[in-house]
Short mmCIF file of C-alpha atoms and ligand atoms in Angstrom, two decimals:
data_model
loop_
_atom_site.label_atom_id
_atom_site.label_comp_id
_atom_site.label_asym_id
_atom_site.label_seq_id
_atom_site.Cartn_x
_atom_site.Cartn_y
_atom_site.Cartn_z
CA UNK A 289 85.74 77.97 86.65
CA UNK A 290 87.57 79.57 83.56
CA UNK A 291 90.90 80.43 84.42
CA UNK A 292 92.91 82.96 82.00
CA UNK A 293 95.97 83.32 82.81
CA UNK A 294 98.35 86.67 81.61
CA UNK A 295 101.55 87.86 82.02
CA UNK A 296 101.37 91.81 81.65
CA UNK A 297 97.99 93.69 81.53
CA UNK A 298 97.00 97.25 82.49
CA UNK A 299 94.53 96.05 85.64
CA UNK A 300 92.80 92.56 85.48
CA UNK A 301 89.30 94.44 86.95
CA UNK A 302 89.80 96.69 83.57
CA UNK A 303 89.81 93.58 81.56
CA UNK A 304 87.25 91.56 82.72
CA UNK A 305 84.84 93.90 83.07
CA UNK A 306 85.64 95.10 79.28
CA UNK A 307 85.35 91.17 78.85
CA UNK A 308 82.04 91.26 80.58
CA UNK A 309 80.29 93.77 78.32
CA UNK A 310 81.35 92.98 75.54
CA UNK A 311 80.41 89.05 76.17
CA UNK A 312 77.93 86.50 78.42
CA UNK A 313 80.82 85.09 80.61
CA UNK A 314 81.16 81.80 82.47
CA UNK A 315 80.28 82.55 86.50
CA UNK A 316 83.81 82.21 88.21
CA UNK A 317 85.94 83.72 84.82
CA UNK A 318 89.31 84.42 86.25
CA UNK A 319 91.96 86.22 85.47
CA UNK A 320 95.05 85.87 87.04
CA UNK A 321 98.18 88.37 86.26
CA UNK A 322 101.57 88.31 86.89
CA UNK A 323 102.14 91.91 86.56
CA UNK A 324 100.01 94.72 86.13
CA UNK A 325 100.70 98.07 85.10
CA UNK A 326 97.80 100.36 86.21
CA UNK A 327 96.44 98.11 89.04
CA UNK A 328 94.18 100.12 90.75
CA UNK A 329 92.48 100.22 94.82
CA UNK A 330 89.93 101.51 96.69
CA UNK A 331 89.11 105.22 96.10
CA UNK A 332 91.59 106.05 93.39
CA UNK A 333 94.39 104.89 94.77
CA UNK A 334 96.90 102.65 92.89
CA UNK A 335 98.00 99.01 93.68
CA UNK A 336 101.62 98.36 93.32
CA UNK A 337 103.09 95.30 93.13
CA UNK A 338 106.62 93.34 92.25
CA UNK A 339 105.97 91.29 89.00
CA UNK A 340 105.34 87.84 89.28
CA UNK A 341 105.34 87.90 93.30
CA UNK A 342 102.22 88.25 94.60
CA UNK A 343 98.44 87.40 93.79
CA UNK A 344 96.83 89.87 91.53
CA UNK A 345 93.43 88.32 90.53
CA UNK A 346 90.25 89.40 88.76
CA UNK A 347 86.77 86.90 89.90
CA UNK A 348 83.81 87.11 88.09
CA UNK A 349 80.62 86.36 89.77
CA UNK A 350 77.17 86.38 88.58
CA UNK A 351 73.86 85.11 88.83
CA UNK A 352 74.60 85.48 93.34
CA UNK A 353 73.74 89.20 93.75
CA UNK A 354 69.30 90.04 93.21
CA UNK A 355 69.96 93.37 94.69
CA UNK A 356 72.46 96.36 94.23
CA UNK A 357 71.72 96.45 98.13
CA UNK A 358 73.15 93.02 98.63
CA UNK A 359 76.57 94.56 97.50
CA UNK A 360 78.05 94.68 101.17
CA UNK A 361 77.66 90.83 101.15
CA UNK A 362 79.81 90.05 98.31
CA UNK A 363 82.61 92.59 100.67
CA UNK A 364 82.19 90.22 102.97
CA UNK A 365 81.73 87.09 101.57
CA UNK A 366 85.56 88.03 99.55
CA UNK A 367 87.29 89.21 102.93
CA UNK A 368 86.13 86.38 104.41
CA UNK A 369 87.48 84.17 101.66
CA UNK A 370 91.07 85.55 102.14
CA UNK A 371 90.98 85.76 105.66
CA UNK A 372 89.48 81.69 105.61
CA UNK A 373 92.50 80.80 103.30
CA UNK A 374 95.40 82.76 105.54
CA UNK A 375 94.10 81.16 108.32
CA UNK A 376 94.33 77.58 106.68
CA UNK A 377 98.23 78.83 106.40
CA UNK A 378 98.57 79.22 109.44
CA UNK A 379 99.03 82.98 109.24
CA UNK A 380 98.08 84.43 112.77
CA UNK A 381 96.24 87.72 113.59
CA UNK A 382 94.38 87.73 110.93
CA UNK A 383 91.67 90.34 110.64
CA UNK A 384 89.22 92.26 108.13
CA UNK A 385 89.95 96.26 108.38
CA UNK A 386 86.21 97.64 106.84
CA UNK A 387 85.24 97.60 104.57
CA UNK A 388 87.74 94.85 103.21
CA UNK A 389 91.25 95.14 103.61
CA UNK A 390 92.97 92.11 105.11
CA UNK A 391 95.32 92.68 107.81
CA UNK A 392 98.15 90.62 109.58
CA UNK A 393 98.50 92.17 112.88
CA UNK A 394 98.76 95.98 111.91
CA UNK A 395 99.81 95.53 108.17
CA UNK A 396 98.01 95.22 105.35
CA UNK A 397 98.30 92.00 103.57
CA UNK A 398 95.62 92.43 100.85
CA UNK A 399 93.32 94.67 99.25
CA UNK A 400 90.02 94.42 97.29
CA UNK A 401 88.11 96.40 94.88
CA UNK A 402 84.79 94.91 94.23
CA UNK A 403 83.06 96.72 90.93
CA UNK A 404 79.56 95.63 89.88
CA UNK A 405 77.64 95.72 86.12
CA UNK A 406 74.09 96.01 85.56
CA UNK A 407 73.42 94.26 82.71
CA UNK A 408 70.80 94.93 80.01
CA UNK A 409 68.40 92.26 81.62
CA UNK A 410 68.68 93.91 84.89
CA UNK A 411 70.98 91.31 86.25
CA UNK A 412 74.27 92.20 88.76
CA UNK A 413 77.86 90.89 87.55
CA UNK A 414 80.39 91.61 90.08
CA UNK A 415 84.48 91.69 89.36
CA UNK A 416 86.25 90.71 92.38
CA UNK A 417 89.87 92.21 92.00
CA UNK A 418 92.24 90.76 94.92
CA UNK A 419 96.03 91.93 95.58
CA UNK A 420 97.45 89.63 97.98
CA UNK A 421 100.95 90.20 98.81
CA UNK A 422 102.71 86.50 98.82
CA UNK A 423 106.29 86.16 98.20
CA UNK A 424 107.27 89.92 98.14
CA UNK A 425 109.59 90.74 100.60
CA UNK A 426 110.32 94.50 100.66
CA UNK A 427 107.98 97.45 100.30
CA UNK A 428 110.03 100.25 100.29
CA UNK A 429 107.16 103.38 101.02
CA UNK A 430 104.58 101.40 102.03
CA UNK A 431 105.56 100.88 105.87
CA UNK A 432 101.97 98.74 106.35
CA UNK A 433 102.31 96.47 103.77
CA UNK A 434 103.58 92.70 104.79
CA UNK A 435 103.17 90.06 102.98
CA UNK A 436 103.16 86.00 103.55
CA UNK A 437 106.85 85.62 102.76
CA UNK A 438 107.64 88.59 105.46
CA UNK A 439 105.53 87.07 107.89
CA UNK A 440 106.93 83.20 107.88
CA UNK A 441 109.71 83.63 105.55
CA UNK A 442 108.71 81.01 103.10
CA UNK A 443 107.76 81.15 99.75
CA UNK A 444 103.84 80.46 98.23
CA UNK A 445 102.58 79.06 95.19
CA UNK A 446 100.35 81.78 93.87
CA UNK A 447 97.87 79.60 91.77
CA UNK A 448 97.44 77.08 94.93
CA UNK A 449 96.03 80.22 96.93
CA UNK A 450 94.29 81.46 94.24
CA UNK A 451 91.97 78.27 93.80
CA UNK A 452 91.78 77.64 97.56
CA UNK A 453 90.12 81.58 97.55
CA UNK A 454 87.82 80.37 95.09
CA UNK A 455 87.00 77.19 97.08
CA UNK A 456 86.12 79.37 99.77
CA UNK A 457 84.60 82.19 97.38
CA UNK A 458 81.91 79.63 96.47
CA UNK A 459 80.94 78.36 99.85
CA UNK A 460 80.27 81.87 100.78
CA UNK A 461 78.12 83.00 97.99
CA UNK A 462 76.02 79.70 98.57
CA UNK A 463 75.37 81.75 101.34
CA UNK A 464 74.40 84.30 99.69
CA UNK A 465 72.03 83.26 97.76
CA UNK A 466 70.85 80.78 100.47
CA UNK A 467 69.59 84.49 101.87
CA UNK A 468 72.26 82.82 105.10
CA UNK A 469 72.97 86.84 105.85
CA UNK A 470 73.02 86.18 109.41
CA UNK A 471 76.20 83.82 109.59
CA UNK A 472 77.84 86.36 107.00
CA UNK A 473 77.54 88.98 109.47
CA UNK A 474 78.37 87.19 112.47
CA UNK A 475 81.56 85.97 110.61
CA UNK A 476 83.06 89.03 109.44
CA UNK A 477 81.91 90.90 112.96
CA UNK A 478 83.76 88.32 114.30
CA UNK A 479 87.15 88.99 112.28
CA UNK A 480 86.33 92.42 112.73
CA UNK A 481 89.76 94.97 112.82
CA UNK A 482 89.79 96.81 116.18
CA UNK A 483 86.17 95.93 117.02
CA UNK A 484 85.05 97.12 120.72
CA UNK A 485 88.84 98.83 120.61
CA UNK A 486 89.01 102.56 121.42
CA UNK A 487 90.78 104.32 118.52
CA UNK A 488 91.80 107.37 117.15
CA UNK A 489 89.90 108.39 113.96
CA UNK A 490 90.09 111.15 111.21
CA UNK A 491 86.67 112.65 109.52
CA UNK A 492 86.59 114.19 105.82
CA UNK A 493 87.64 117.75 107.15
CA UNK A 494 90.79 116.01 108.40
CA UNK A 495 89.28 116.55 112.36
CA UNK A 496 90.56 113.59 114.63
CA UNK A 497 88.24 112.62 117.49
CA UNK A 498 88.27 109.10 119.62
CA UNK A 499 85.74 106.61 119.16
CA UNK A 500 84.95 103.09 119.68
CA UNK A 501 83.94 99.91 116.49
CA UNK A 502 80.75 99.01 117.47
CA UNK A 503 80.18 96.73 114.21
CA UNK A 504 79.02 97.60 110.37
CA UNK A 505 75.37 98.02 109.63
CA UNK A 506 73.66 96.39 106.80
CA UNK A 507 74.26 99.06 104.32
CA UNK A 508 78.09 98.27 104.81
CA UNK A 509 78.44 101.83 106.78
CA UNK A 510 80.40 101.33 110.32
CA UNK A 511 79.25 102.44 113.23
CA UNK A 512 81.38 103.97 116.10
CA UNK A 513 80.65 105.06 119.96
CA UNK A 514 81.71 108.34 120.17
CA UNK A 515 82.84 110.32 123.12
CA UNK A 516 79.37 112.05 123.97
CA UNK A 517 77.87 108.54 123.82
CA UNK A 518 76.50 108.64 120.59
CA UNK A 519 76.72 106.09 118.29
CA UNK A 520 77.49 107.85 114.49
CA UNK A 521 77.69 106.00 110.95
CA UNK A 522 80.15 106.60 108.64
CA UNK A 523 80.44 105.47 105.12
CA UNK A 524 83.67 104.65 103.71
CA UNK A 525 84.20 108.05 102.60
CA UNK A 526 83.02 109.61 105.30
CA UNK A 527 86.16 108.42 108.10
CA UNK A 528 90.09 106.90 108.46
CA UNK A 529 91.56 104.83 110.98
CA UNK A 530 93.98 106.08 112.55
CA UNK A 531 96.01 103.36 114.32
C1 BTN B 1920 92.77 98.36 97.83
O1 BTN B 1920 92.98 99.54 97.61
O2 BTN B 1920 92.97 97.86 98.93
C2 BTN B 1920 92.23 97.45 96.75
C3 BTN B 1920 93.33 96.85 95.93
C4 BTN B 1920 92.84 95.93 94.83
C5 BTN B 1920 93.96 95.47 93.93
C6 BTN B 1920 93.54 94.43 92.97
S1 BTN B 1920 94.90 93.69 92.14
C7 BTN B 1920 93.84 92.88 91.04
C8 BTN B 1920 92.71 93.85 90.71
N1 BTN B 1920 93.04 94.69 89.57
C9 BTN B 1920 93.15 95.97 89.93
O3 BTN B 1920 93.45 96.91 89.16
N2 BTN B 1920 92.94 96.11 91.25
C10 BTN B 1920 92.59 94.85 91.87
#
């Protein structure tokens, strides 16, 4: 692993992947950030975060992924990771909200916004960006966010959780390329946020209806029972949990 560590950048997944064209790159290059000043989430949203408190990483990982279709295993693989290390903390009610945020109880705890390269030879390189709230205690609008310092009231070292992610990160994509998609699955159904749970849900026309998790299918869309006993899928688009 190549660790680069920064204090201020724009977004860590901006500069790695500018990294990543522009050079061949060690598998497991990480950048790790203090503060950053256009972090960005899932679906053009923006990632805000107190400098120097929390977890605002950037992983590199190539030669794993054969097929742009194998993409939902890296999701998991990552939320599984996080989920693996909070655990190990002793952090309880841990779960994975699909695709990939990490909750503690009903808050979110972290995000991540996986981006993938094709290179010239054809081959996938995936940046990894993970915001995991750690010693930030207050977060003023966001009423779901928590953090590990909310939730035991005890301070983290960032760069310890950091490598133990990446401990985990790389027993998981053994698994990955061990073609092991089966204990990935069960895993993450396992961890799954509101599985099984009826819950109120919200469609792309804003129309809320009631529906039950059955599980994600293996092009990463989730399915969910709905009240006329069919089963729809919904990609990530496509639905929002209300809850
Ligand atoms: C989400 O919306 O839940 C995903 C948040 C991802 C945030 C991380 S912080 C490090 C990396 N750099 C970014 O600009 N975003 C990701």
């Amino acid at each position: 692993m190549k660790l680069i560590k920064l204090d201020a950048i724009d977004s860590t997944n901006d500069f790695l992947k500018k990294m990543a064209q522009d050079q061949a790159l060690e598998n497991f290059t990480v950048i790790l950030a203090k503060t950053q000043n256009k972090g960005r989430g899932q679906q053009g949203s923006v990632w805000l975060s107190e400098p120097g408190k929390n977890l605002i990483t950037s992983i590199l990982i190539s030669k794993t992924l054969s097929n742009i279709k194998d993409v939902f295993l890296l999701n998991i693989s990552v939320a599984l990771s996080i989920t693996n290390v909070l655990e190990e903390l002793k952090i309880s009610s841990i779960s994975i909200k699909w695709p990939n945020d990490i909750m503690a109880g009903k808050n979110k705890i972290a995000g991540v916004l996986i981006e993938n390269l094709i290179k010239e030879n054809g081959k996938i390189e995936s940046i990894v960006g993970i915001g995991l709230n750690v010693n930030q205690k207050n977060f003023e609008d966001l009423t779901k966010a928590s953090s590990l310092r909310c939730i035991t009231d005890k301070e983290f070292d960032i760069e310890d959780i950091l490598n133990r992610i990446i401990q985990k990160l790389k027993f998981y994509v053994q698994k990955i390329i061990n073609k092991d998609e089966t204990f990935l699955w069960k895993n993450y159904h396992e961890k799954l946020f509101k599985n099984g749970v009826p819950m109120a849900f919200e469609n792309e026309l804003n129309e809320r209806f009631m529906g039950i998790i059955q599980g994600v299918n293996q092009e990463g869309k989730l399915e969910v029972l709905l009240e006329d006993d069919t089963i729809k899928k919904y990609g990530i688009k496509e639905i929002k949990m209300l809850y």
